PDB file of C-alpha atoms in Angstrom:
ATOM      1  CA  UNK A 591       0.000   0.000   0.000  1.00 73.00           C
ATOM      2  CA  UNK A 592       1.183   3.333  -1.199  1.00 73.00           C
ATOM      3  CA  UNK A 593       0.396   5.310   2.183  1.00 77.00           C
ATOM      4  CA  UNK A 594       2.591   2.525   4.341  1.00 83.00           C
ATOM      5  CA  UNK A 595       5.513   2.799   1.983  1.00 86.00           C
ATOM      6  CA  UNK A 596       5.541   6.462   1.886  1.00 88.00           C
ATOM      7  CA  UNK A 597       4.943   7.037   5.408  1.00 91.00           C
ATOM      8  CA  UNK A 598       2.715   9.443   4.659  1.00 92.00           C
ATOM      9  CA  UNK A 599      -0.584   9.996   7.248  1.00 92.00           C
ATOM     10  CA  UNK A 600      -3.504   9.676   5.660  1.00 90.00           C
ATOM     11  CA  UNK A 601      -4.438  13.876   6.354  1.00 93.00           C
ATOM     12  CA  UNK A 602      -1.196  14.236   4.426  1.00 92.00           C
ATOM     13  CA  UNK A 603      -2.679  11.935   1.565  1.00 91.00           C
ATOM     14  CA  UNK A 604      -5.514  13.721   1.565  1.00 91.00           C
ATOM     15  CA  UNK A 605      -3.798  16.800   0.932  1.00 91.00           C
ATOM     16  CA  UNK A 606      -1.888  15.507  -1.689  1.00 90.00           C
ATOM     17  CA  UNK A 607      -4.944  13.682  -3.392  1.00 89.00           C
ATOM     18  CA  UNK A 608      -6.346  17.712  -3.418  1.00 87.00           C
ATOM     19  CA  UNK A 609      -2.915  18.732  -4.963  1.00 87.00           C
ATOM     20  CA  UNK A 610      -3.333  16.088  -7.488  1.00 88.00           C
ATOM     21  CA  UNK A 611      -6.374  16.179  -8.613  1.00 85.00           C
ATOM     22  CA  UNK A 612      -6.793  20.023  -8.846  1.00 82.00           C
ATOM     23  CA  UNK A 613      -3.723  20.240 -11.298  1.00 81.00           C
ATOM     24  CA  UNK A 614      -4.214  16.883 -13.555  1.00 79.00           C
ATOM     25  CA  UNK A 615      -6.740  19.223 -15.526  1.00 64.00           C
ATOM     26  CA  UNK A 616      -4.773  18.097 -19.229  1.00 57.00           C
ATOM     27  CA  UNK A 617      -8.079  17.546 -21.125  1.00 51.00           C
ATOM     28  CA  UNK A 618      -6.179  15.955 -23.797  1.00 54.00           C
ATOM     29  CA  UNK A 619      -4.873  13.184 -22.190  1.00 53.00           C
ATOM     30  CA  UNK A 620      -6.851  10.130 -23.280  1.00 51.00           C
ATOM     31  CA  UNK A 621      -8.575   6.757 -21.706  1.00 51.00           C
ATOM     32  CA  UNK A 622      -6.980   5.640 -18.693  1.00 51.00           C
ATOM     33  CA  UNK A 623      -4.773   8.727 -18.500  1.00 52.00           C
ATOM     34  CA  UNK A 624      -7.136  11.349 -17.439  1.00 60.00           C
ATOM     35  CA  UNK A 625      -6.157  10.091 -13.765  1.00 78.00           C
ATOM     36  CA  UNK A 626      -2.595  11.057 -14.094  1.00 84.00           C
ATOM     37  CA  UNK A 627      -0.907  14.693 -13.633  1.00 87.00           C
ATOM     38  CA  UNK A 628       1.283  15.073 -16.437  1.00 86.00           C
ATOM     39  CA  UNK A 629       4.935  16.360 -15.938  1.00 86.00           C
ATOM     40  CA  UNK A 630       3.661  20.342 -17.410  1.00 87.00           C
ATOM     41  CA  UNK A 631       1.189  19.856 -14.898  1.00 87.00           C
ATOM     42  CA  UNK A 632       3.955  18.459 -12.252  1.00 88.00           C
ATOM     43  CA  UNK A 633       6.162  21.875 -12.829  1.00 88.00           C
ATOM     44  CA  UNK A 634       3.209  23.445 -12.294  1.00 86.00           C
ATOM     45  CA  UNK A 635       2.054  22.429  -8.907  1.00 86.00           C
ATOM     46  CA  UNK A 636       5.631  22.573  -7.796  1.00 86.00           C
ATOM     47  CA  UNK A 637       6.183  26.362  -9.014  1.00 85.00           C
ATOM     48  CA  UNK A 638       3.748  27.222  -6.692  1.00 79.00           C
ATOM     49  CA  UNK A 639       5.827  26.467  -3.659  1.00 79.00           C
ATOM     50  CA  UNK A 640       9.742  26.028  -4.448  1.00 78.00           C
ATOM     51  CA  UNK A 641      11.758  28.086  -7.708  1.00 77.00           C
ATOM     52  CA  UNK A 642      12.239  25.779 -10.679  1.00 79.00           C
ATOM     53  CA  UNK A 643      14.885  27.174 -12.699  1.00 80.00           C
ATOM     54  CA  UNK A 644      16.274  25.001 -15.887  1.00 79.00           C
ATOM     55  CA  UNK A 645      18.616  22.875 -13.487  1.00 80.00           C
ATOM     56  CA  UNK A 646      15.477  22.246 -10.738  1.00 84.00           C
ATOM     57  CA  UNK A 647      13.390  21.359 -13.546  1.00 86.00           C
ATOM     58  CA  UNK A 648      15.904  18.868 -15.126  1.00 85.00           C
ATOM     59  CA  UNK A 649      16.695  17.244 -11.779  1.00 85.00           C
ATOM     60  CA  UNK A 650      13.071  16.947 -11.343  1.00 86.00           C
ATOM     61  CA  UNK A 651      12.620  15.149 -14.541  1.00 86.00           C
ATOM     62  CA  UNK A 652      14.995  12.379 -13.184  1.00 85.00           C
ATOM     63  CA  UNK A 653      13.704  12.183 -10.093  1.00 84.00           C
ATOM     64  CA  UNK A 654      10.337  11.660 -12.232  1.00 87.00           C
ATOM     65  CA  UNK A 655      11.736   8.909 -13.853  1.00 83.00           C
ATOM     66  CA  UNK A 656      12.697   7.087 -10.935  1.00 82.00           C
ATOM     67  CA  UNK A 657       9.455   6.606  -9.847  1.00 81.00           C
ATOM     68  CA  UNK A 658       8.044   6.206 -13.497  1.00 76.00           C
ATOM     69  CA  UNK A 659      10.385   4.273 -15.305  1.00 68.00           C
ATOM     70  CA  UNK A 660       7.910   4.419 -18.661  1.00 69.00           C
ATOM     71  CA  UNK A 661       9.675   5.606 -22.181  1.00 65.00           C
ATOM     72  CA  UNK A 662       8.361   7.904 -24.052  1.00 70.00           C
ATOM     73  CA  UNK A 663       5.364   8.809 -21.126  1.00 73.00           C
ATOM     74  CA  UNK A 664       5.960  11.862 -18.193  1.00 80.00           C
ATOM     75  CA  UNK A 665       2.669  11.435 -16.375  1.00 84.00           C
ATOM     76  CA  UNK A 666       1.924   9.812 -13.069  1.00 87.00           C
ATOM     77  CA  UNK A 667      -1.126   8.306 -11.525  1.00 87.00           C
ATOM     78  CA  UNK A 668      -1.748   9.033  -7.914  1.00 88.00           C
ATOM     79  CA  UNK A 669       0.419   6.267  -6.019  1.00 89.00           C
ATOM     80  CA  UNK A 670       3.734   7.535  -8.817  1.00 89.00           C
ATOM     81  CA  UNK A 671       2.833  10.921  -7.676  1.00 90.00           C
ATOM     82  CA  UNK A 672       3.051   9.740  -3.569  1.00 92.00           C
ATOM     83  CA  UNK A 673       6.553   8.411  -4.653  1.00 90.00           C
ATOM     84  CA  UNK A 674       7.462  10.958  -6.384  1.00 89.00           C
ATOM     85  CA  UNK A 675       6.665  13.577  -3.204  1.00 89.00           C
ATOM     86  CA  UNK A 676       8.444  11.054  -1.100  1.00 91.00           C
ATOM     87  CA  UNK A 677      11.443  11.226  -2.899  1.00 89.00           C
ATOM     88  CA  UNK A 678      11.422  14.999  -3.103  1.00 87.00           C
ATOM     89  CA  UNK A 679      10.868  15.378   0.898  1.00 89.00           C
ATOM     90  CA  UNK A 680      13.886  12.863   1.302  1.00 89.00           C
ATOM     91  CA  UNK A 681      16.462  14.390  -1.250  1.00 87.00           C
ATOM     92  CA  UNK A 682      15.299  18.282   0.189  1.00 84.00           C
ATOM     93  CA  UNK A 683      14.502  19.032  -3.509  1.00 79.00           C
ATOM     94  CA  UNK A 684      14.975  22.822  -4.155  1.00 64.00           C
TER      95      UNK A 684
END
């Protein structure tokens, strides 16, 4: 379970979940990937609470794809996106 492995409480979760879903708003994402914040929408979220120059935003791609290891695709669903703030928290991103 995503929560257990993060550590995260579930008030936390909930607050992500918020975070999530008010910025996965790409309407031209199709099927199965309307659930997943892509990584424009990732950049974002972020801007809104830590600067993303060119070097943040390039680390932040790899850190992306270390919790999305799929070619060619820079979305996450919800659980990615819980490992992906994880990560962030533990490395003091920015």
């Amino acid at each position: 379970d995503a929560i257990q492995i993060t550590g995260f409480t579930s008030a936390e979760v909930d607050e992500f979940r918020g975070l999530f879903m008010d910025h996965s708003t790409d309407s031209g994402l199709p099927g199965s990937y309307r659930n997943r914040i892509t990584f424009k929408e990732l950049k974002t979220l972020l801007q809104n609470v830590i600067p993303l120059g060119d070097g943040n935003i390039q680390v932040l791609k790899r850190h992306l794809r270390m919790v999305h290891k799929h070619a060619g695709d820079d979305s996450v669903n919800f659980v990615e996106f819980l490992h992906l703030m994880r990560h962030l928290l533990d490395v003091n991103f920015a």
